[in-house]
Short mmCIF file of C-alpha atoms in Angstrom, two decimals:
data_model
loop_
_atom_site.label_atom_id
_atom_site.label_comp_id
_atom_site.label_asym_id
_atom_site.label_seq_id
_atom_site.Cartn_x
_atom_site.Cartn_y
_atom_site.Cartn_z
CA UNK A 11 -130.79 -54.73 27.34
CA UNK A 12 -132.84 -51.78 28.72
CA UNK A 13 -131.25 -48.19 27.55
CA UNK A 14 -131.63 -45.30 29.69
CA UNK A 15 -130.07 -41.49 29.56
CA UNK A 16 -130.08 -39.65 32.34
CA UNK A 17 -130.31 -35.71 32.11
CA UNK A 18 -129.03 -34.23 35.01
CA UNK A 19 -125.81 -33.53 36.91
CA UNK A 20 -126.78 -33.59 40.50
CA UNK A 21 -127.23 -36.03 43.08
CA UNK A 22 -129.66 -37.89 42.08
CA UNK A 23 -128.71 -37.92 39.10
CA UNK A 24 -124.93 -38.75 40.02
CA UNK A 25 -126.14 -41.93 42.48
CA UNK A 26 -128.82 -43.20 40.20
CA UNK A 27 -125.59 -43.48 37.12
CA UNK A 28 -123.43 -45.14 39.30
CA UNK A 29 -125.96 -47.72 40.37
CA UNK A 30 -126.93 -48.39 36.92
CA UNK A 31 -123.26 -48.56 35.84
CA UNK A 32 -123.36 -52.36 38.03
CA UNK A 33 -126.61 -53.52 36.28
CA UNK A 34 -125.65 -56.21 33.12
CA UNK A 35 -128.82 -55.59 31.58
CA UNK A 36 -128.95 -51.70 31.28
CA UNK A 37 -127.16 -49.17 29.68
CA UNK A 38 -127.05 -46.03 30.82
CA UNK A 39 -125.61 -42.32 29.34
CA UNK A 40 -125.60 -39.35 31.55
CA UNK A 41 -125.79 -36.06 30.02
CA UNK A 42 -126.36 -32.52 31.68
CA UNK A 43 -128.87 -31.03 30.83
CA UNK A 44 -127.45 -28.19 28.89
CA UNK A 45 -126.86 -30.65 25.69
CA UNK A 46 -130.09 -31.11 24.72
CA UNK A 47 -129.93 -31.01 21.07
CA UNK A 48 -127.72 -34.42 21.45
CA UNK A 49 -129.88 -36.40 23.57
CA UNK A 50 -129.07 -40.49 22.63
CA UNK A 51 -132.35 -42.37 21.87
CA UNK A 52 -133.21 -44.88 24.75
CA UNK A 53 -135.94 -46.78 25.98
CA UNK A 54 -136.22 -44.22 28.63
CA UNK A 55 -134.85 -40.73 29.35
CA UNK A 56 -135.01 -40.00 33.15
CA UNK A 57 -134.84 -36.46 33.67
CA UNK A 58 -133.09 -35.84 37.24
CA UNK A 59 -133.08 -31.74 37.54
CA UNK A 60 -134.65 -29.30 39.58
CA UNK A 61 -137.83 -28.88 40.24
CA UNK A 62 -138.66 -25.93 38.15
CA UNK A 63 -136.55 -26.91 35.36
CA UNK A 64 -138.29 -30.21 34.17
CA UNK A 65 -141.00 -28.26 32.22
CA UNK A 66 -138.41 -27.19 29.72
CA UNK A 67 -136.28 -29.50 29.65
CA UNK A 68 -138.78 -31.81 29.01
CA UNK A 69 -140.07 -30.30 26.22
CA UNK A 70 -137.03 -30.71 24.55
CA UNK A 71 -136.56 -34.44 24.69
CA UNK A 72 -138.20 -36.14 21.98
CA UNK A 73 -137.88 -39.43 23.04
CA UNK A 74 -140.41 -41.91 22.99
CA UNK A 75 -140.32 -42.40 26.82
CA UNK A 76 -139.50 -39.61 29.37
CA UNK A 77 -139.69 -39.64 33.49
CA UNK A 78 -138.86 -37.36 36.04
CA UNK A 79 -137.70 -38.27 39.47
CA UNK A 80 -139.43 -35.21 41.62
CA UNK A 81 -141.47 -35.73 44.57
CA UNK A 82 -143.34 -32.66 44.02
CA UNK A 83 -143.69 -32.04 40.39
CA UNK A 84 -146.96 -33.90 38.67
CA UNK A 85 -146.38 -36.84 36.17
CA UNK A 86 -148.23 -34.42 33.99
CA UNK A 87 -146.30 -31.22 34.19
CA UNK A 88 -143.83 -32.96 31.90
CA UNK A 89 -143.79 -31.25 28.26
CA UNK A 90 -142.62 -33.99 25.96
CA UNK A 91 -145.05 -34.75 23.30
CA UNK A 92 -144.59 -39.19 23.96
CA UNK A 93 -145.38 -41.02 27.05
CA UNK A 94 -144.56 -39.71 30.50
CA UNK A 95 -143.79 -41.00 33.44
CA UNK A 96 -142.26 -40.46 37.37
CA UNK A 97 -139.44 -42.46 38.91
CA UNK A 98 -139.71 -40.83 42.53
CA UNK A 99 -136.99 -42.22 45.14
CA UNK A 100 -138.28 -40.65 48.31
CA UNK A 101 -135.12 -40.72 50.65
CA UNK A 102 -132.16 -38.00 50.93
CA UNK A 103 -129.08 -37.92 48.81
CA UNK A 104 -125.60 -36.35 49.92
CA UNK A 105 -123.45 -35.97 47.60
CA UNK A 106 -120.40 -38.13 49.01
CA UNK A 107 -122.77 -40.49 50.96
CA UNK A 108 -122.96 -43.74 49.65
CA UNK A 109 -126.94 -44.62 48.96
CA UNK A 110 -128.25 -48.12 50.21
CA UNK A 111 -130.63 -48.30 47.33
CA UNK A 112 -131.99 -51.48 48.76
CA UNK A 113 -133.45 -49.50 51.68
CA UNK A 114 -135.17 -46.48 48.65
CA UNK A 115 -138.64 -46.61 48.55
CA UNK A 116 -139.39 -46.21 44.94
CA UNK A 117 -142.85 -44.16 43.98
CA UNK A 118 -143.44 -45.20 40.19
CA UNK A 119 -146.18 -43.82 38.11
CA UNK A 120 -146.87 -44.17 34.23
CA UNK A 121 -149.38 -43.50 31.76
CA UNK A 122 -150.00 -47.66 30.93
CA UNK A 123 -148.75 -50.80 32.33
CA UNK A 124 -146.26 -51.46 29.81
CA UNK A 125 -144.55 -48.32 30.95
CA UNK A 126 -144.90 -48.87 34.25
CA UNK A 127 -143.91 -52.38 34.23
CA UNK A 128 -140.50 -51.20 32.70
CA UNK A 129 -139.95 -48.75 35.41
CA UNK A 130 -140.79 -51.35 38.10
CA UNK A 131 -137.95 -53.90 36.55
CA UNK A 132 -135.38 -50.87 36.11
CA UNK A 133 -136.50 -50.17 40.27
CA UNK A 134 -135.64 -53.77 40.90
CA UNK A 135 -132.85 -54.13 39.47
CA UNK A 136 -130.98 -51.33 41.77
CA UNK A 137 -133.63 -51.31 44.68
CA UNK A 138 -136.23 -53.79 46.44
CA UNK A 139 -138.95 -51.65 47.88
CA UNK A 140 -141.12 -50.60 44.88
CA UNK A 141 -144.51 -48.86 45.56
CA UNK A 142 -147.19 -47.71 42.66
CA UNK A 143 -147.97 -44.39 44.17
CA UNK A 144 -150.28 -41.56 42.16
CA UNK A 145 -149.12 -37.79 41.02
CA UNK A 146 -151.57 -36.63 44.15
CA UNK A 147 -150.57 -39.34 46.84
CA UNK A 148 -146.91 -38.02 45.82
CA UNK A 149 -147.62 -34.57 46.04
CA UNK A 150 -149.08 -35.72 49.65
CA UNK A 151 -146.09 -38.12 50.50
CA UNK A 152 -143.66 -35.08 49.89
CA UNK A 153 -145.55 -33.16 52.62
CA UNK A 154 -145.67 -35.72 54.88
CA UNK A 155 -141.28 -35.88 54.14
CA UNK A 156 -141.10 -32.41 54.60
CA UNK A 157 -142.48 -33.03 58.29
CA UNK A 158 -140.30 -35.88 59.27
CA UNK A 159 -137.05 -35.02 57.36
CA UNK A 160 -136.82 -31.21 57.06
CA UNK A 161 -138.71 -30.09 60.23
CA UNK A 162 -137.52 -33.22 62.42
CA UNK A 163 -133.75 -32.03 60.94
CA UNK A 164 -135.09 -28.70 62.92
CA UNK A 165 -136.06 -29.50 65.88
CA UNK A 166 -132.36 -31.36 66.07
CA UNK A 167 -130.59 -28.48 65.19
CA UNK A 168 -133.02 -26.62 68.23
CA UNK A 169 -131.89 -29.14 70.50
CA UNK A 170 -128.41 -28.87 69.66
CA UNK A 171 -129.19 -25.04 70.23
CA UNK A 172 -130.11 -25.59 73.89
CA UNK A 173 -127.19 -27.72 74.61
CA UNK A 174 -124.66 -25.25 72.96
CA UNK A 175 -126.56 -22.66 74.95
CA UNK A 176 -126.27 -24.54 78.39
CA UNK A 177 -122.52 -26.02 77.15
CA UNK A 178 -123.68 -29.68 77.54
CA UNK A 179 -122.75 -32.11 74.41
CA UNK A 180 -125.29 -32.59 72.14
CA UNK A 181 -124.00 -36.44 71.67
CA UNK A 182 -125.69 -36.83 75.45
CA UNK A 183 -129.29 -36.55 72.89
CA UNK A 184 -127.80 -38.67 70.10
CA UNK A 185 -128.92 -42.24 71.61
CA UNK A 186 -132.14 -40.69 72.19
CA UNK A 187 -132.58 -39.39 68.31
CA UNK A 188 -131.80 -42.81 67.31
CA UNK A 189 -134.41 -44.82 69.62
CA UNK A 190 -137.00 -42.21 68.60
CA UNK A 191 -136.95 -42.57 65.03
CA UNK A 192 -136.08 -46.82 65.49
CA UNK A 193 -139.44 -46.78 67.47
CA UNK A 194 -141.91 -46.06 64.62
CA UNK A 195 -140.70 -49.33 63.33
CA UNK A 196 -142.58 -50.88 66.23
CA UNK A 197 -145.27 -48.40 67.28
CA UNK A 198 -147.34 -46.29 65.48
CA UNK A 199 -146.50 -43.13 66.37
CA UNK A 200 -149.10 -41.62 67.98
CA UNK A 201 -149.04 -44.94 70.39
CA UNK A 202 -145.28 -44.04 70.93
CA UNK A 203 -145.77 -40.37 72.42
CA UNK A 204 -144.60 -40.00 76.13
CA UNK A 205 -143.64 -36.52 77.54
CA UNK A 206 -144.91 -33.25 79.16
CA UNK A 207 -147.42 -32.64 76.65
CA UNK A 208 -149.57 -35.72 76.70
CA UNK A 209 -149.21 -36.38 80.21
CA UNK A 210 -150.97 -32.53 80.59
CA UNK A 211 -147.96 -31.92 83.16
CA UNK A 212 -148.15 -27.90 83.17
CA UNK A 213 -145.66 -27.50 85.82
CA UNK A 214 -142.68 -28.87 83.89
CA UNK A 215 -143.76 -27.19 80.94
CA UNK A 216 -143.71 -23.57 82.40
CA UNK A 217 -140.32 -24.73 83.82
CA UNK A 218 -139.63 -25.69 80.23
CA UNK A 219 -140.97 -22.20 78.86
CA UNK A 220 -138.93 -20.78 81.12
CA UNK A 221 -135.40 -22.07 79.56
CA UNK A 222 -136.12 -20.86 75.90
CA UNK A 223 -135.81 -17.79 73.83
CA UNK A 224 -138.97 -16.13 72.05
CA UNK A 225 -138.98 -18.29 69.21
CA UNK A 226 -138.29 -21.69 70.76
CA UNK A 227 -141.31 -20.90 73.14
CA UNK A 228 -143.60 -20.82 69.86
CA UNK A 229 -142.42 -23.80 68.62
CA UNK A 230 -143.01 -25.58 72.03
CA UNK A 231 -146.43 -23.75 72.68
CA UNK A 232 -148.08 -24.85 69.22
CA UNK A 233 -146.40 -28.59 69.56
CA UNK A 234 -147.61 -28.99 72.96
CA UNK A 235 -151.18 -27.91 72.01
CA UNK A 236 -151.45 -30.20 68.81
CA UNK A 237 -149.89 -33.04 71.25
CA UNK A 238 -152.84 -32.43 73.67
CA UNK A 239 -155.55 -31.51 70.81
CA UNK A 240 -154.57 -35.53 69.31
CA UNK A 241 -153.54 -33.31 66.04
CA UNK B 7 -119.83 -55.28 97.30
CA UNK B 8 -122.23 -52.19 96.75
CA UNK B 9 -125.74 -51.99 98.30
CA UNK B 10 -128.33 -50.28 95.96
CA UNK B 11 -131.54 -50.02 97.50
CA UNK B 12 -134.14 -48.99 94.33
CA UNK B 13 -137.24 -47.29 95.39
CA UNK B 14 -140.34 -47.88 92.63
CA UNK B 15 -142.06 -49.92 90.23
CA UNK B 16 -142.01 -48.29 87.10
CA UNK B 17 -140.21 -48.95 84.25
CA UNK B 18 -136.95 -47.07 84.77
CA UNK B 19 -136.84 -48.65 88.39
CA UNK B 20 -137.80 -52.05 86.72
CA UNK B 21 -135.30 -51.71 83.87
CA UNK B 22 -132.45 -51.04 86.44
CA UNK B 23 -133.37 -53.67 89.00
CA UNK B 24 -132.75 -56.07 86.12
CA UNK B 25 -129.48 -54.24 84.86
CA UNK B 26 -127.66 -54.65 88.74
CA UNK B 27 -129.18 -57.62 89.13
CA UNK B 28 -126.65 -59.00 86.27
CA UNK B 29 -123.57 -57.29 88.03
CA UNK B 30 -121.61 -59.51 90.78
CA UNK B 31 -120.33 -56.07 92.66
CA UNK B 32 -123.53 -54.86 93.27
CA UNK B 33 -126.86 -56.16 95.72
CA UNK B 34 -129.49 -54.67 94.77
CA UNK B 35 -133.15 -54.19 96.30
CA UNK B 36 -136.13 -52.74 94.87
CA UNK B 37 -138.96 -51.98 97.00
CA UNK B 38 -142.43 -49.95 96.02
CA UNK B 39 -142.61 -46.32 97.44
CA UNK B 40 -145.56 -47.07 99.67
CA UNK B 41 -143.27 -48.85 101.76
CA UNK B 42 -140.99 -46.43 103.30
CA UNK B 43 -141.33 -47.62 107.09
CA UNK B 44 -138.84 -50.42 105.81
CA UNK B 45 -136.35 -48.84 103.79
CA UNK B 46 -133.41 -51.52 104.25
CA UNK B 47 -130.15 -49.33 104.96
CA UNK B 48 -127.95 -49.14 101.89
CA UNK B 49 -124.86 -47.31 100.35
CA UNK B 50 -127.23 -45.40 98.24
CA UNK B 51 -130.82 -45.24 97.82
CA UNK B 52 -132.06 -44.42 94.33
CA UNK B 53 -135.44 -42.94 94.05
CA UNK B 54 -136.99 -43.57 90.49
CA UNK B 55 -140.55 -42.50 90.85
CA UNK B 56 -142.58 -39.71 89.07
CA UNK B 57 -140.88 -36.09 89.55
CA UNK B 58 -144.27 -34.96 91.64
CA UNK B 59 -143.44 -37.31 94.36
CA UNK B 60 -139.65 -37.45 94.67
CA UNK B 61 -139.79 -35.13 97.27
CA UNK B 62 -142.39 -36.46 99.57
CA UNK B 63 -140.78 -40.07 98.66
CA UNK B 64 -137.20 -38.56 100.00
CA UNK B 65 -138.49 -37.02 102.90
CA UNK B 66 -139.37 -40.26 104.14
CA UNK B 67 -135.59 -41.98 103.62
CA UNK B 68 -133.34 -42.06 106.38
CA UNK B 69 -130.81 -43.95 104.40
CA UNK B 70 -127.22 -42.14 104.10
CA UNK B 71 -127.20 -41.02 100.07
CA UNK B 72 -130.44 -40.49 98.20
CA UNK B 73 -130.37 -39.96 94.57
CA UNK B 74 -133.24 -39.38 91.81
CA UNK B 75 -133.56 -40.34 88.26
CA UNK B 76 -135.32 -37.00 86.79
CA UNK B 77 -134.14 -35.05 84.23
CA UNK B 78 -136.55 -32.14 84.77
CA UNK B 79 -136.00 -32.26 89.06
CA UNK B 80 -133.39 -30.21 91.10
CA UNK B 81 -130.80 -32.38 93.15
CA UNK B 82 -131.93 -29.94 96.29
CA UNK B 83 -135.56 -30.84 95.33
CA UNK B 84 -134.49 -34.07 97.14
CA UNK B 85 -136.04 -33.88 100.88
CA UNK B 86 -134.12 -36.04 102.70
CA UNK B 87 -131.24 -34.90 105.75
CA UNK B 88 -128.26 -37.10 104.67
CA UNK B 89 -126.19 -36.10 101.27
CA UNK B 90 -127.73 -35.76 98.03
CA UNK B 91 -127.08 -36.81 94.18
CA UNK B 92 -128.75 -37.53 90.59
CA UNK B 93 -128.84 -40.65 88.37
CA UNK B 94 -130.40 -39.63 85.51
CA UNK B 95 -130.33 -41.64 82.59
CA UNK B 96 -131.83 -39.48 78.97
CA UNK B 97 -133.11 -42.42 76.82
CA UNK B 98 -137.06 -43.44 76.53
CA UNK B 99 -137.53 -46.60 78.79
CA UNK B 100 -140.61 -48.50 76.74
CA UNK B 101 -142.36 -51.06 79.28
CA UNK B 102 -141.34 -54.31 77.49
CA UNK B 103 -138.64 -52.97 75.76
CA UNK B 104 -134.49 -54.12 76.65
CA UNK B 105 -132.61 -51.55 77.45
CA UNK B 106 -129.18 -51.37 75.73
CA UNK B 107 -127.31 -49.44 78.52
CA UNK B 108 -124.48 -49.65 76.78
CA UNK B 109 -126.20 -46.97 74.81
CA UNK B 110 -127.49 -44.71 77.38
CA UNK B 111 -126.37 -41.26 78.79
CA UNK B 112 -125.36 -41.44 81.99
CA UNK B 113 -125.73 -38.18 83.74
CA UNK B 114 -124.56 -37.71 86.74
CA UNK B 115 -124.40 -35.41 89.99
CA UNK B 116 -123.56 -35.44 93.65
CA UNK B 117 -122.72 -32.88 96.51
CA UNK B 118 -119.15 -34.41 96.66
CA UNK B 119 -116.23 -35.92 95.12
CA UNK B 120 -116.61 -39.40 96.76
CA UNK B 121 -120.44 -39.25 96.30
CA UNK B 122 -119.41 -38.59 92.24
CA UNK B 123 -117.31 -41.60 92.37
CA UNK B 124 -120.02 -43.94 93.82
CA UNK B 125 -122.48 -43.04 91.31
CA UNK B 126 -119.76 -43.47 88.25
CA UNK B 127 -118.54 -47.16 89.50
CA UNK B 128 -122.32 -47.50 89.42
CA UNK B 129 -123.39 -46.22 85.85
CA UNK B 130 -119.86 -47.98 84.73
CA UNK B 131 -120.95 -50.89 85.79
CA UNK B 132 -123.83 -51.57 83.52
CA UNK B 133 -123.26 -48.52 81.08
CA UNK B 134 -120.30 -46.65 79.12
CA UNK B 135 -121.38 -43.37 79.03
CA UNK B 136 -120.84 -41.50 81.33
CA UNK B 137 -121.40 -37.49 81.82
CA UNK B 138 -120.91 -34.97 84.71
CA UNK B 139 -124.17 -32.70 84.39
CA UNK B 140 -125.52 -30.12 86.70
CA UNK B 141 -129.01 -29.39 88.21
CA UNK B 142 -129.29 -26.87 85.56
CA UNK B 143 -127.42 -28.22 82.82
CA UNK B 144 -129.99 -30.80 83.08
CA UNK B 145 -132.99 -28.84 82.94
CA UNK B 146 -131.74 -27.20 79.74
CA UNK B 147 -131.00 -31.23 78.65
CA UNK B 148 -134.60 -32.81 79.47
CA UNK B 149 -136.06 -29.47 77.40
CA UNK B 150 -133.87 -30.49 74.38
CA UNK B 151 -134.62 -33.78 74.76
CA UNK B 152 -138.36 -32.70 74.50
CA UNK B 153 -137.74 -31.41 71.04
CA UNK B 154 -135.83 -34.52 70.01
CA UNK B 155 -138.16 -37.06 71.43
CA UNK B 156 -141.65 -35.85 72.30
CA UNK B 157 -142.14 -32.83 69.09
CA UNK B 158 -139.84 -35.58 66.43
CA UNK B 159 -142.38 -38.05 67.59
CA UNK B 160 -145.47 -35.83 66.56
CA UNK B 161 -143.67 -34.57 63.61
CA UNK B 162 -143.69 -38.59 62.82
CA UNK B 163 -147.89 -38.89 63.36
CA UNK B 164 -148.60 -35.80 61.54
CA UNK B 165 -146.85 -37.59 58.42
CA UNK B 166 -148.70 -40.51 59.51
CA UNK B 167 -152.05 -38.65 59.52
CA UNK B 168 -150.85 -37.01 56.10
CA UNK B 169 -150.22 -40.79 54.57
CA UNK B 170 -153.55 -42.24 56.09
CA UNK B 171 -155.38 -39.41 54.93
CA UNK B 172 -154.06 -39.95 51.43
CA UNK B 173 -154.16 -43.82 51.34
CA UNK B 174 -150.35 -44.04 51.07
CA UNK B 175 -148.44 -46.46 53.31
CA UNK B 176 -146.53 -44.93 56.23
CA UNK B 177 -143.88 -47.64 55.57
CA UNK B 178 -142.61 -45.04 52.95
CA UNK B 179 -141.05 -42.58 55.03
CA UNK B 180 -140.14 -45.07 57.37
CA UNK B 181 -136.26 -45.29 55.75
CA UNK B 182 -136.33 -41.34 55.42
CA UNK B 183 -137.02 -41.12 59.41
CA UNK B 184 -134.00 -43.35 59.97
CA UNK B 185 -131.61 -41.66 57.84
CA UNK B 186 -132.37 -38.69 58.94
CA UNK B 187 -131.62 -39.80 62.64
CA UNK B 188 -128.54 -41.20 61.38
CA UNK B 189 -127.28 -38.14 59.81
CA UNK B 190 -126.88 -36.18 62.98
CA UNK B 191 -123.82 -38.46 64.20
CA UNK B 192 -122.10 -37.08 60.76
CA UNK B 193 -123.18 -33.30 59.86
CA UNK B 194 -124.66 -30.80 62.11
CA UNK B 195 -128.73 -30.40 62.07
CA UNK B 196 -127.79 -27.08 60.96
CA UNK B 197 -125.42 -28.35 58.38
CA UNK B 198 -128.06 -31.26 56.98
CA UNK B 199 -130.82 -28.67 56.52
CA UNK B 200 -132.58 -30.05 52.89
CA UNK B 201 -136.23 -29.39 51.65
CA UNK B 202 -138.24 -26.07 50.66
CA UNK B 203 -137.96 -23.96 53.28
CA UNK B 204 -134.27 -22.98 53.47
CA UNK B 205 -134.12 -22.90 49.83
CA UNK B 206 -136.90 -20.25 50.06
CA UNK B 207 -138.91 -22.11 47.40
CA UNK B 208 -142.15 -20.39 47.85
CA UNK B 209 -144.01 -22.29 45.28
CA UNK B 210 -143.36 -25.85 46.85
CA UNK B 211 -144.48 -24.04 50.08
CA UNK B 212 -147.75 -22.83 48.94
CA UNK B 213 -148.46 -25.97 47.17
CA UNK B 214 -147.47 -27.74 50.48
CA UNK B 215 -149.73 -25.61 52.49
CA UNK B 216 -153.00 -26.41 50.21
CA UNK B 217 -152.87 -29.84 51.20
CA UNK B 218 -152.52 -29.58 54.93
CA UNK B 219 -155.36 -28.68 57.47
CA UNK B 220 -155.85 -25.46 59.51
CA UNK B 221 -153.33 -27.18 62.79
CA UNK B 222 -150.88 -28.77 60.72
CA UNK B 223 -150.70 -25.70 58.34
CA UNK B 224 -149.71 -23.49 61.67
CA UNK B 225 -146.96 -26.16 62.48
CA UNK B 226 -146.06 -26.10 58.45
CA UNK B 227 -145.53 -22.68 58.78
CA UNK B 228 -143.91 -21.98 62.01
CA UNK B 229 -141.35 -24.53 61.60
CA UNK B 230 -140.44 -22.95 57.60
CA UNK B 231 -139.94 -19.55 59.72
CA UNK B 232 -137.72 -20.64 61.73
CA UNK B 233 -135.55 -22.42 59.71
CA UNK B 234 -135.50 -20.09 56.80
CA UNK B 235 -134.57 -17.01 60.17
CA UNK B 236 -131.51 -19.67 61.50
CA UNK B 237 -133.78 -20.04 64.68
#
């Protein structure tokens, strides 16, 4: 039986208890993160809070084994005084959306193999795609999310913009969203680019330029050049 | 019976030669545009060649009803004397990729009701969506369809180039990509926002920005404007 607390009360936190909850072999406690004087021993205490709060909380825990779950925040920028570690799931949690932890990629990182070979059979026993992946390539990795979540997400909610603008539905672009993000499966991106931009046509992008307000026109300027520059 | 004469050889012509070529109500012809001394006469006469040449292409067609397939082209862009209409279909048509039409927008335009009617038997009759767009609304369309498609797409390599870069495999973010997609058909882009920039988090953002170069820093922090102004 593996022991784990979890200190935290958002969504990670909340999905990650409720798929450990199903495990036989683990027991898990979830406590916010406000209780720290009553932390439960474990064999490890994952600390699921925000960003800038895992320095002090986690120099509050004193158990022997303590990871946080951030994509941004180094393995070593934990402040317990035992061994440290990262159990990164690099995918994005709503809070009343189920997760399909078989699809997570998990980034695990620990000090020694022992460690890390405990966090890879906690991964596997709620996920199946478990990668070893370094405080620095993580740091990197949450970049590269940033780029095809966050901005992607953006240049949706732009193209919804236009359509709201024009009063066309924005479910007309909805088959397309999904074929462009099922085609990296297949093709490497750069492979997979078609359009304006790479095909140099300048007279559809002026007539492009011409449909969009100040700030769109940025956005399409500097994409089009990085398309053309193979950026 | 409907006659469908399809002029081109690319893949959008290809793809729908195949699709009619499955439905018993419909004959179907497809001939290459350098052949336009023997344009066999037909109910309508779909162009489906590059936008630069539609208009030299439909100069040439005697035929009753000409229609194009262009998102980014004018129905009076079409040069031929008889009556006018567009079959424009917004999905990425891959070479040896199938086609689920089932999926695809059909939008649709013609100079009359009856004309209208023609072109919706024929979308219904290999697709089931079906949309009544104007020359204009569709301009506005194939631009948003830019940022969904062409910009998502280089949003994707950039991550790529981030994860090669860093020795991580792409195959991480691969799940994120698709979820993201996913989520539009739930919550508004606006609505889904996540990551650094619209929680202001300035220190994520200048950590972010040390480990990008001088282009993709630009695109880094264009795209965090934006969002965090609700452009």
């Amino acid at each position: 039986m593996i022991s784990i607390v979890l200190i935290g009360s958002g969504n990670v936190a909340t999905h990650l208890y409720n798929a450990f909850l199903n495990v036989d072999a683990i027991s898990v406690t979830q406590i916010g993160a406000r209780v720290l004087d009553k932390v439960p021993d474990a064999d490890i205490t994952i600390i699921a809070v925000s960003d800038d709060a895992i320095a002090t909380v986690s120099s509050k825990v004193k158990n022997s084994f303590v990871v946080h779950t951030s994509g941004s925040v180094g393995m070593h920028n934990l402040q317990n005084n035992t061994r440290k570690g990262v159990f990164y799931m690099l995918q994005t949690f709503s809070k009343d959306k189920k997760v399909a932890f078989s699809k997570v990629p998990f980034c695990l990182e620990a000090e020694n193999a022992k460690d890390y070979a405990l966090l890879e059979t906690i991964a596997k026993s709620i996920g199946k795609k478990i990668y070893s992946v370094s405080s620095e390539q993580r740091k990197t990795l949450h970049v590269a999310a940033v780029f095809v979540n966050n901005f992607t997400n953006h240049l949706y909610k732009i193209g919804n913009d236009i359509c709201e603008k024009n009063k066309v539905p924005f479910d007309i672009l909805k088959p397309l969203i999904q074929e462009t993000a099922l085609k990296v499966n297949q093709l490497s991106p750069e492979k997979a680019q078609t359009g304006p931009a790479i095909r140099k046509d300048q007279k559809t992008i002026k007539n492009h330029l011409n449909l969009l307000d100040t700030d769109q026109q940025k956005i399409y300027k500097i994409l089009t050049k990085s398309i053309q520059n193979g950026n």
